[in-house]
XYZ file of C-alpha atoms in Angstrom:
511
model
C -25.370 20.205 28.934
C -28.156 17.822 29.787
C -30.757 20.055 28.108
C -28.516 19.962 24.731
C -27.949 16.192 25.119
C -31.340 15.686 24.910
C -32.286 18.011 22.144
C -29.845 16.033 19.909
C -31.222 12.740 20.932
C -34.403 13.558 20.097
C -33.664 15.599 16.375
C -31.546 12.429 15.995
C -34.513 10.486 16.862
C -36.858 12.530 14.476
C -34.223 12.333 11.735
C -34.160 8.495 11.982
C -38.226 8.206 11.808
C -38.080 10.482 8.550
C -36.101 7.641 7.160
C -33.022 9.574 7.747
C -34.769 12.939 5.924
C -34.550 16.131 8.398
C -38.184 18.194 8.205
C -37.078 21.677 6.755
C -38.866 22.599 10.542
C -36.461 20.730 12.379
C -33.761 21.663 10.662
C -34.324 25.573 11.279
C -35.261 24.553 14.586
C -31.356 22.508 15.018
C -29.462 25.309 13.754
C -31.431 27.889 16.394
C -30.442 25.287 19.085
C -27.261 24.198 16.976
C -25.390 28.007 16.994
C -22.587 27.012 19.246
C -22.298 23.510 17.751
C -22.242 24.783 14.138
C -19.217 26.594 15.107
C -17.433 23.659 16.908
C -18.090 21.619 13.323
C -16.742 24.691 11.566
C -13.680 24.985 13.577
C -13.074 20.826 13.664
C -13.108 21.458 9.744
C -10.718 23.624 9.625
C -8.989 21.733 11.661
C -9.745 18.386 9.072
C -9.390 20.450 6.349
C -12.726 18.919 5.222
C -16.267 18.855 5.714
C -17.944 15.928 7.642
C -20.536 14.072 5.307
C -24.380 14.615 5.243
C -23.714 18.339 7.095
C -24.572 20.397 3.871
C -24.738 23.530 5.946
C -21.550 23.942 6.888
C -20.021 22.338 4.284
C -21.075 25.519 2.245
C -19.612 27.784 4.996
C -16.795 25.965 4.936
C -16.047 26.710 1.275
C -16.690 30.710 2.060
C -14.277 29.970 5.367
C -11.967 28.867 2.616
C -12.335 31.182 0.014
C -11.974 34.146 2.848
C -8.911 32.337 4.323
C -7.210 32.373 1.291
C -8.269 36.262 0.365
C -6.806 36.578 3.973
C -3.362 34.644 2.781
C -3.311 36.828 0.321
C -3.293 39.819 1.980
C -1.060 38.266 4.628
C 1.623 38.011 1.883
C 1.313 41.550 0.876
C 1.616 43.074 4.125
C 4.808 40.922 4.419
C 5.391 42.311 0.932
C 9.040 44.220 3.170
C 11.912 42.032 2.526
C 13.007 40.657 5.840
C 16.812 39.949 6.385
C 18.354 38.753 9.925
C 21.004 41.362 10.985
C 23.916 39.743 13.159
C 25.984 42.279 15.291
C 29.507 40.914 15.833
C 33.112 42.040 17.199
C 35.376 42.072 19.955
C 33.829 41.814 23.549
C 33.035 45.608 24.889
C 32.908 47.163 21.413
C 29.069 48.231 21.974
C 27.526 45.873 19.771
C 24.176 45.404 22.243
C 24.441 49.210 23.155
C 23.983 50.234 19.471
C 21.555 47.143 19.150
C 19.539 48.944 21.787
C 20.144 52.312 20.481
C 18.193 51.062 16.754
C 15.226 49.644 18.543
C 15.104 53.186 20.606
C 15.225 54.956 17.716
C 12.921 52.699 15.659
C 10.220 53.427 18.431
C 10.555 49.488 19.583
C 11.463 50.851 22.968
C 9.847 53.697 24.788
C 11.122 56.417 26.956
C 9.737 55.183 30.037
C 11.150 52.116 29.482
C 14.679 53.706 28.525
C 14.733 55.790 32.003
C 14.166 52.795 33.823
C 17.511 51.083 32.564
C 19.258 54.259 32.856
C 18.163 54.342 36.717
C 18.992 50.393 36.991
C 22.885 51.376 35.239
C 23.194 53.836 37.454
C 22.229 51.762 40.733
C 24.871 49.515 39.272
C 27.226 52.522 38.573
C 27.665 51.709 35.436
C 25.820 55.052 33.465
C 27.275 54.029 29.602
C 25.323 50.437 30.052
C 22.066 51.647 30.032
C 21.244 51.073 26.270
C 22.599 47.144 26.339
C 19.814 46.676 28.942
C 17.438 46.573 25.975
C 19.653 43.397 24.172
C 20.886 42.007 27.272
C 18.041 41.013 29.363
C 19.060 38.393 32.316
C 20.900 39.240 35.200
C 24.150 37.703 34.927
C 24.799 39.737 31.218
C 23.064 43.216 33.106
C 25.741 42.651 36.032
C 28.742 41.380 34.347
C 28.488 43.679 31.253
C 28.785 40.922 28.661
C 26.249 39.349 26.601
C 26.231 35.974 26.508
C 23.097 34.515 24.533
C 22.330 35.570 21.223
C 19.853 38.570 22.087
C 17.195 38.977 19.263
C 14.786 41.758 18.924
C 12.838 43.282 15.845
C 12.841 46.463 13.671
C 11.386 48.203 10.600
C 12.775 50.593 8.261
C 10.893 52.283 5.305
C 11.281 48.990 2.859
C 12.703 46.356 5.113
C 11.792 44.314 8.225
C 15.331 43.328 9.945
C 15.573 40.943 12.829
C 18.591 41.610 15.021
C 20.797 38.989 16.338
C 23.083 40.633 18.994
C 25.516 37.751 19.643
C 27.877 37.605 22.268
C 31.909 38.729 22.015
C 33.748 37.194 24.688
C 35.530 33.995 23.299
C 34.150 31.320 26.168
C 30.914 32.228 24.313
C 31.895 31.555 20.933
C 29.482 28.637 19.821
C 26.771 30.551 20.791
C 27.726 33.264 18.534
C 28.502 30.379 15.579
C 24.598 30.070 16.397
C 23.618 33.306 15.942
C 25.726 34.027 12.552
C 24.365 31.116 10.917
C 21.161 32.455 10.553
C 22.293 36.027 9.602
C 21.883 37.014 5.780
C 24.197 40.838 6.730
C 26.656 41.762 9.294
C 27.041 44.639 11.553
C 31.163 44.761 13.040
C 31.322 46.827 15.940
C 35.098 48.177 15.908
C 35.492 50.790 19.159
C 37.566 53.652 18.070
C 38.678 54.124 21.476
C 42.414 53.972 21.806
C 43.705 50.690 22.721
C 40.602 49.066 22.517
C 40.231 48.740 18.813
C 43.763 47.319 18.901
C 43.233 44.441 21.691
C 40.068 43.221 19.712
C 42.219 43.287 16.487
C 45.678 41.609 17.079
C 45.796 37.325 17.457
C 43.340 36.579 20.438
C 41.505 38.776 19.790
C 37.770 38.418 19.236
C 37.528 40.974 16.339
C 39.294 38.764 13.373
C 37.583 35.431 14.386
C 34.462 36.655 14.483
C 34.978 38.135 10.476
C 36.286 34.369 9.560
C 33.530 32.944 11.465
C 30.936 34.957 9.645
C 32.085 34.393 5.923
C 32.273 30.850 6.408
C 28.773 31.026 8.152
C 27.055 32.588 5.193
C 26.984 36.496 6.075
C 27.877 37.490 2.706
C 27.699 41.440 3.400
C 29.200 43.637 5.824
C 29.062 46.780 7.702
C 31.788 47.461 9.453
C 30.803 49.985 12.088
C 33.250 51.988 13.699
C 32.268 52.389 17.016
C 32.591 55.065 20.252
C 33.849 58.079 17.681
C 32.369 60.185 20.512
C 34.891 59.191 23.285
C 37.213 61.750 24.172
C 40.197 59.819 23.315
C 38.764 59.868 19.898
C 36.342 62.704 19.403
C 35.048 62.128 15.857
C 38.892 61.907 14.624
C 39.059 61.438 10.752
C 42.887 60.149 11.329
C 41.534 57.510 13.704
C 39.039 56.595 11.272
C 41.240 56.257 8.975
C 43.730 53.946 10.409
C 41.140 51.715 11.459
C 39.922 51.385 7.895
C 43.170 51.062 6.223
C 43.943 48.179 8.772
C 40.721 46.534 8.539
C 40.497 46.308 4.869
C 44.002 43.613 3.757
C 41.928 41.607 6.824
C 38.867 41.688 5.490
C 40.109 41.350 1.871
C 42.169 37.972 3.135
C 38.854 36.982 4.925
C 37.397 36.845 1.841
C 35.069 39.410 1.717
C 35.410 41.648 -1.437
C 36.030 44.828 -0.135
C 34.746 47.179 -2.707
C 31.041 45.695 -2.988
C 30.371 43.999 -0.291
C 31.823 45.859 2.657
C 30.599 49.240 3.609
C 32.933 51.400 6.674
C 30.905 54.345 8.851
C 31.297 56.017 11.894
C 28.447 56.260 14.791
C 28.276 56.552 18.391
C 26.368 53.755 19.692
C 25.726 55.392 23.271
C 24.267 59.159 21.955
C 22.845 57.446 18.466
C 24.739 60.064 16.129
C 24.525 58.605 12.823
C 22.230 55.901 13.091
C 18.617 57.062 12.375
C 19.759 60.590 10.813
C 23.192 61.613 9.084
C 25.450 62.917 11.696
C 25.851 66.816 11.828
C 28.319 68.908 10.043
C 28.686 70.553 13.491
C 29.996 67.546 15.429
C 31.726 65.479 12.580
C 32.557 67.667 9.071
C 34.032 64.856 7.412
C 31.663 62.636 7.124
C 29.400 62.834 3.727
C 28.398 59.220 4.003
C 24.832 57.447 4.753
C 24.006 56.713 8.191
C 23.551 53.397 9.645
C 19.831 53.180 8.936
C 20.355 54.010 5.107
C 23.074 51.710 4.777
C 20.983 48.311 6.406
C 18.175 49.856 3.532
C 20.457 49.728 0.452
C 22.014 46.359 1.180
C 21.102 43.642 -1.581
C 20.188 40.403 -0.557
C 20.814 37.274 -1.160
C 17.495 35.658 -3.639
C 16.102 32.302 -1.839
C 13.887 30.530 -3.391
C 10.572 29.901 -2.004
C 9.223 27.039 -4.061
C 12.647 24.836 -3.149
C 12.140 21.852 -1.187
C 11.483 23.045 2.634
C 14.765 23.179 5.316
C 14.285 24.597 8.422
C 17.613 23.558 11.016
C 15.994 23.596 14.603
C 17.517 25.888 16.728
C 15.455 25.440 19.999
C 12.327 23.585 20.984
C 9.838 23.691 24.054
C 6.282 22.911 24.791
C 3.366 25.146 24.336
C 0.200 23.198 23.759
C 1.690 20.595 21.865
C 5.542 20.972 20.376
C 6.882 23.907 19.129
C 10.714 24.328 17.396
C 12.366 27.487 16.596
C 14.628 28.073 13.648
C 14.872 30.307 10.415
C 13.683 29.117 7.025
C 16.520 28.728 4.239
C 14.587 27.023 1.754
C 10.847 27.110 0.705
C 7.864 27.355 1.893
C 5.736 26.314 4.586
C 1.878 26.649 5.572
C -0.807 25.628 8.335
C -1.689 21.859 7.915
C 1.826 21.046 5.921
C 2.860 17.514 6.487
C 6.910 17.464 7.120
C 9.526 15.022 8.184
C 11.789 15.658 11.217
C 15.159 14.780 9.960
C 17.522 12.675 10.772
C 15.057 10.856 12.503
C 12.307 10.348 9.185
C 9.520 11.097 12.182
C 6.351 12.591 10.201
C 4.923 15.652 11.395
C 2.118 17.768 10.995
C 2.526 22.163 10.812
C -0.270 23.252 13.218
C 0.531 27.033 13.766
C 3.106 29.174 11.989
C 4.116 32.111 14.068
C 6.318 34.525 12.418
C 8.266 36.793 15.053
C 5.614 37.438 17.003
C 2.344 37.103 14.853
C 0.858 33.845 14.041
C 0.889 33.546 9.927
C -0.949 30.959 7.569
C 2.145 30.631 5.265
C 5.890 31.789 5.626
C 9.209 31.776 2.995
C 12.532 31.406 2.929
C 14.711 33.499 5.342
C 11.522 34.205 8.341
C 12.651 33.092 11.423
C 10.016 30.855 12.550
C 8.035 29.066 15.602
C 6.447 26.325 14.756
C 3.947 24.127 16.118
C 3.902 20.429 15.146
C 1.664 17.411 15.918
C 2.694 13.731 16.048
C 6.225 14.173 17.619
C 7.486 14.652 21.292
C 9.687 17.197 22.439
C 12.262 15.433 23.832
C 13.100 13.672 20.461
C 13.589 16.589 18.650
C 17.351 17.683 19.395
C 18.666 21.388 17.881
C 20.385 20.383 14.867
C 17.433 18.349 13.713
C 16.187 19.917 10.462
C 12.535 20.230 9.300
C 12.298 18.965 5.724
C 10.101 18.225 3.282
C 8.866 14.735 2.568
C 8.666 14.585 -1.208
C 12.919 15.559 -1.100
C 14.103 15.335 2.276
C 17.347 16.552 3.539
C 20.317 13.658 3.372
C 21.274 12.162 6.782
C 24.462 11.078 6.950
C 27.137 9.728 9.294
C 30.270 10.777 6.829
C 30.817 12.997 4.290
C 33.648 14.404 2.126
C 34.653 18.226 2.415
C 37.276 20.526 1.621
C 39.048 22.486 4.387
C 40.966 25.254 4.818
C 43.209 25.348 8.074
C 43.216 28.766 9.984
C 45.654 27.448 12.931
C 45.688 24.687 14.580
C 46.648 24.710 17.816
C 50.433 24.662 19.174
C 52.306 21.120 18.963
C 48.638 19.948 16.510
C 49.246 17.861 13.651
C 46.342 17.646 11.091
C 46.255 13.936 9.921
C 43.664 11.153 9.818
C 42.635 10.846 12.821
C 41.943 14.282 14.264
C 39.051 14.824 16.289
C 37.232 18.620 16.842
C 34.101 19.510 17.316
C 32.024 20.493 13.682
C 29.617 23.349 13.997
C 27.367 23.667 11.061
C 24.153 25.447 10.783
C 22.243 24.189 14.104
C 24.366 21.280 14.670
C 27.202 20.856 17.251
C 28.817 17.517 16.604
C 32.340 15.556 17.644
C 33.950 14.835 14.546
C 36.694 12.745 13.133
C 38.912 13.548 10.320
C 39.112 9.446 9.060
C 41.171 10.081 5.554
C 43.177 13.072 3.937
C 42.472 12.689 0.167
C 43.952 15.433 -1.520
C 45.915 18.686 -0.931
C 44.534 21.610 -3.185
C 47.226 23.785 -4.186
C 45.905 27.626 -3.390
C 47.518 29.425 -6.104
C 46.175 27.338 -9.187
C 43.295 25.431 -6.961
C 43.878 22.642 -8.605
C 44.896 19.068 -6.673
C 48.126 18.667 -5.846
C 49.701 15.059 -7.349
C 51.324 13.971 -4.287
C 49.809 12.127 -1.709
C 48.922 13.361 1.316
C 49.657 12.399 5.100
C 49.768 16.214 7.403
C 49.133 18.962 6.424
C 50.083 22.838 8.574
C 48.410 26.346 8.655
C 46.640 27.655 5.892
C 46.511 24.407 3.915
C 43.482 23.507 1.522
C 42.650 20.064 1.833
C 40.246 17.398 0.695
C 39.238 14.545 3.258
C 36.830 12.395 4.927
C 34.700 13.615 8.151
C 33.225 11.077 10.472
C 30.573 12.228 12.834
C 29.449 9.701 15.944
C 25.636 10.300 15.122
C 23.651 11.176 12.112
C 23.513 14.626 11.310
C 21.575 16.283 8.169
C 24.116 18.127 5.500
C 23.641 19.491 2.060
C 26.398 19.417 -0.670
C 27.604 23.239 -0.467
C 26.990 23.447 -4.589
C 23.284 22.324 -4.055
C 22.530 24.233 -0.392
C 25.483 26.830 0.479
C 23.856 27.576 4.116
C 23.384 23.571 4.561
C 26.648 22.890 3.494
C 29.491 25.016 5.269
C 30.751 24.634 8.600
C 33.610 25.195 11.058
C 35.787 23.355 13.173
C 36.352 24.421 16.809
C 38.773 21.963 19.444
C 39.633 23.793 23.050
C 37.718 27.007 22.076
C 39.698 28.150 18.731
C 38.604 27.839 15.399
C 40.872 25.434 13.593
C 39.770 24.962 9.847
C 36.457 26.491 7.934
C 35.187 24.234 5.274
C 32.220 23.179 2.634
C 30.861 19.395 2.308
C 31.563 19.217 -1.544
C 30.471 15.379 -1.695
C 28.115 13.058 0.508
C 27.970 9.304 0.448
C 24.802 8.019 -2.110
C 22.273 6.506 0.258
C-alpha cells in the first residue's frame, strides 16, 4: 500500500510540474502501475453511471463497458424471451397439493434422485411412506412432522415455452392469510380435489377449505383454472371414470357461481400426484382408458395469459424484506419495468430509493417486467421502515396512499348473529397488505339481477348482498382504483378466520 501511495504522490507531483499536462511516458508508466486502480475507477463508474473528469482513459472504456452492457441486456431479454407466469396450488388441506408440487419439480429434473431417496428414507423414519414427495415443497420441520404446509412454499420450473414459478400455499384454514398471500401473486391456478372417497366431500361441503379457497382466488386475480383431480390411483378410487365424473359435475354450478366461466377458463384432469401418472406424459391406455385429454404439463403450456404492460408506471407490493449488504424487498412485479440504477419511491411513506441489484428467481438481471417475482436491492432506506404491504412505485406517477376509499362489496357470509352496517370492523387483505378496517358509511345497495343501484337507502344489509360503501383503514395503505389497476384494486375481508365479503375499490378520495 505504501509503495502505491507513493507512486501516486509522486505522478501527481509530476503532473502538477507539467502544468497539470501528464508526459505520454508517465502516463504509460501510471496505467502499468495503475492496472488494479483502473479497474476500481471502472467499477465506481458503473457504479456513478458516469465517468470522473480529466480520466480520458477510462472514460472511453466506459462507453465500450456500456455499449457491451447493453448488447448484454439485450441478450438478457431474449433468453427471458419464455413467458413466465406464477402457478398457485390451492384446495382443501391433505388433497396433495405440495406432493404433486414436488412430483413437477421431480419430473422437470429440479430435483434429483439422490435427493428424492433421501426424503423417501426421512418419510419412512417418520412412517409416513406417501409424504415423501411434499418434502420437496415443505421444507421446515414443523410442516415435514405435522404433514401440513403452512408457508407459501415456492420453487421453480421450465416447460418447452414457459418458465412457471410455483406457489404451493397452505390448506388448513388457521393458515388462510398466508395463502391470501400466496394467491395474490398467482396469474393461474392449480385445485387439488382428492378423489378419495370421503375426502373430496369434507373439503367440498361449508367448512370446508375447498370452496373458499376458489372464492379467494377469483377475487385475488387468478383468472384461470385447473382443477386437478387428485389421488385417482387410490384403491378406493382406482382411475374410476364415475368418480370423475361426479366430482366434475359437482364442481362445475360452484365454480360457475364463483365466477369463473367454466367453458374457457376452467380446464378438469385426472393425475396421481404420488406415482406422477399424467403429469409430464399422458397417462396410459393400460391404467386409465378413458382418458383422451392433455396431461398436466400440456395443460400449464396452453394456458393464455393475462397481457401486462411493461412500459406502465412501476408497482411492485412488498411481500418480505431482510438485509443482505444493504436492503433487499421481495415481491412480484404487476406493472412495468424496472432496471439497475432506477430511482423509485417507497410508498406510502414517499421515501426515495435507489435499485442497486435486480435478482430475478435466482439470477441477478439488469432489467425485469411485469409479472417476475423479484429481489431487490435498494439504497437510501432502512429495513425496518419498510413494512410488507409497502409498494415500490415509480416517482414520475406514484401509487395513491390513502387512509379511505370507496368500494363495492359483495357479502359471502357473515358470521352468525353479524349485522353488516356502518360501523363494522374486519380485517382487509389486499395484495401485500393486511390492515384493520372499518366499514364508516353504506352508500348504496346494487341490485344483482339488473346491477344497477337500488333507490332506497341503505342501513344493513345480509348474505350475498352487493353493496357500495366507505372503508376506513387506521394507517395509510397504497390502493389502485380496480378500473385503472385490477391486481391493486381487489381485496377481501376476513374477521375470526372466515371470509366475509370480496370486493373492488371502484373510487379513491382526490389527494
Amino acid at each position: 500500500m505504501d509503495i502505491e501511495a507513493e507512486i501516486r504522490a509522486l505522478q501527481l507531483d509530476s503532473a502538477e510540474d507539467n502544468n497539470g499536462v501528464v508526459n505520454p511516458e508517465d502516463a504509460k508508466l501510471e496505467k502499468v502501475e495503475k492496472g488494479d486502480e483502473v479497474e476500481v475507477e471502472g467499477m465506481k463508474d458503473e457504479v456513478h453511471g458516469r465517468s470522473q473528469p480529466g480520466q480520458a482513459e477510462p472514460k472511453v472504456k466506459n462507453k465500450e463497458v456500456v455499449a457491451l452492457e447493453d448488447a448484454e441486456a439485450q441478450e438478457e431479454m431474449e433468453t427471458n424471451k419464455k413467458r413466465h407466469l406464477n402457478v398457485v396450488f390451492i384446495g382443501h388441506v391433505d388433497a396433495g397439493k405440495s406432493t404433486t408440487g414436488g412430483q413437477i419439480l421431480f419430473l422437470s429434473g429440479q430435483v434429483d434422485d439422490r435427493t428424492i431417496q433421501k426424503y423417501e428414507k426421512e418419510a419412512k423414519d417418520k412412517s409416513r411412506e406417501s409424504w415423501y414427495m411434499a418434502y420437496v415443497m415443505d421444507t421446515n420441520e414443523e410442516e415435514r412432522v405435522k404433514g401440513k404446509t403452512v408457508e407459501v412454499g415456492r420453487a421453480h420450473f421450465e416447460t418447452e415455452t414457459t418458465r412457471f414459478t410455483i406457489l404451493d400455499a397452505p390448506g388448513h384454514k388457521s393458515y388462510v392469510p398466508n395463502m391470501i398471500s400466496g394467491a395474490s401473486q398467482a396469474d393461474i391456478g392449480v385445485l387439488v380435489i382428492s378423489a378419495r372417497k370421503g375426502e373430496f366431500e369434507t373439503g367440498y361441503e361449508r367448512g370446508g377449505q375447498t370452496r373458499e379457497h376458489v372464492q379467494l382466488a377469483k377475487t385475488l386475480g387468478v383468472a384461470k383454472l385447473l382443477v386437478v383431480v387428485n389421488k385417482m390411483d387410490d384403491p378406493t378410487v382406482n382411475w374410476s371414470k364415475e368418480r370423475y365424473d361426479e366430482i366434475e359435475s359437482k364442481m362445475t354450478p360452484f365454480l360457475k357461481s364463483s365466477g369463473y366461466n367454466v367453458k374457457k377458463d376452467v380446464q378438469f384432469l385426472p393425475i396421481s400426484g404420488l406415482l406422477g401418472s399424467n403429469m409430464k406424459t399422458r397417462v396410459d391406455k393400460s391404467i386409465c382408458s378413458w382418458w383422451n385429454g392433455p396431461c398436466l404439463f400440456e395443460a400449464l403450456d396452453c394456458i393464455e395469459v393475462p397481457l401486462r404492460d411493461p412500459k406502465g408506471p412501476f408497482r411492485m407490493p412488498i411481500l418480505d424484506k431482510f438485509k443482505d449488504m444493504g436492503t433487499v424487498v421481495m415481491g412480484k412485479v404487476e406493472s412495468g419495468s424496472v432496471c439497475e440504477g432506477d430511482s423509485l419511491l417507497v410508498m406510502p411513506n414517499k421515501a426515495q430509493v435507489k435499485v442497486v441489484a435486480v435478482y430475478c428467481d435466482e439470477n441477478k438481471v439488469r432489467c425485469a417486467g411485469p409479472g417476475e417475482n423479484l429481489r431487490v436491492r435498494l439504497s437510501g432506506i432502512e429495513e425496518e421502515d419498510i413494512l410488507s404491504g409497502f409498494v415500490l412505485s415509480s416517482v414520475v406517477k406514484p401509487i395513491p396512499a390513502v387512509t379511505e376509499f370507496t368500494a363495492q362489496l359483495q357479502i359471502l357470509e357473515l358470521l352468525e348473529n353479524a349485522i353488516f352496517t356502518a360501523g363494522y370492523k374486519a380485517v382487509l387483505h389486499v395484495h401485500s397488505v393486511v390492515e384493520e378496517c372499518e366499514i364508516v358509511e353504506l352508500l348504496q345497495q346494487i341490485d344483482p339481477k339488473t346491477r344497477k343501484p337500488m333507490k332506497k337507502k341503505v342501513l344493513f344489509v345480509k348474505n350475498g348482498a352487493v353493496v357500495v360503501c366507505r372503508v376506513q383503514v387506521n394507517n395509510s395503505i397504497c390502493v389502485e382504483k380496480f378500473s385503472d389497476f385490477p391486481q391493486l384494486g381487489r381485496f377481501t375481508l376476513r374477521t375470526e378466520g372466515k371470509t366475509i365479503a370480496v370486493g373492488k375499490v371502484t373510487d379513491l378520495p382526490v389527494a
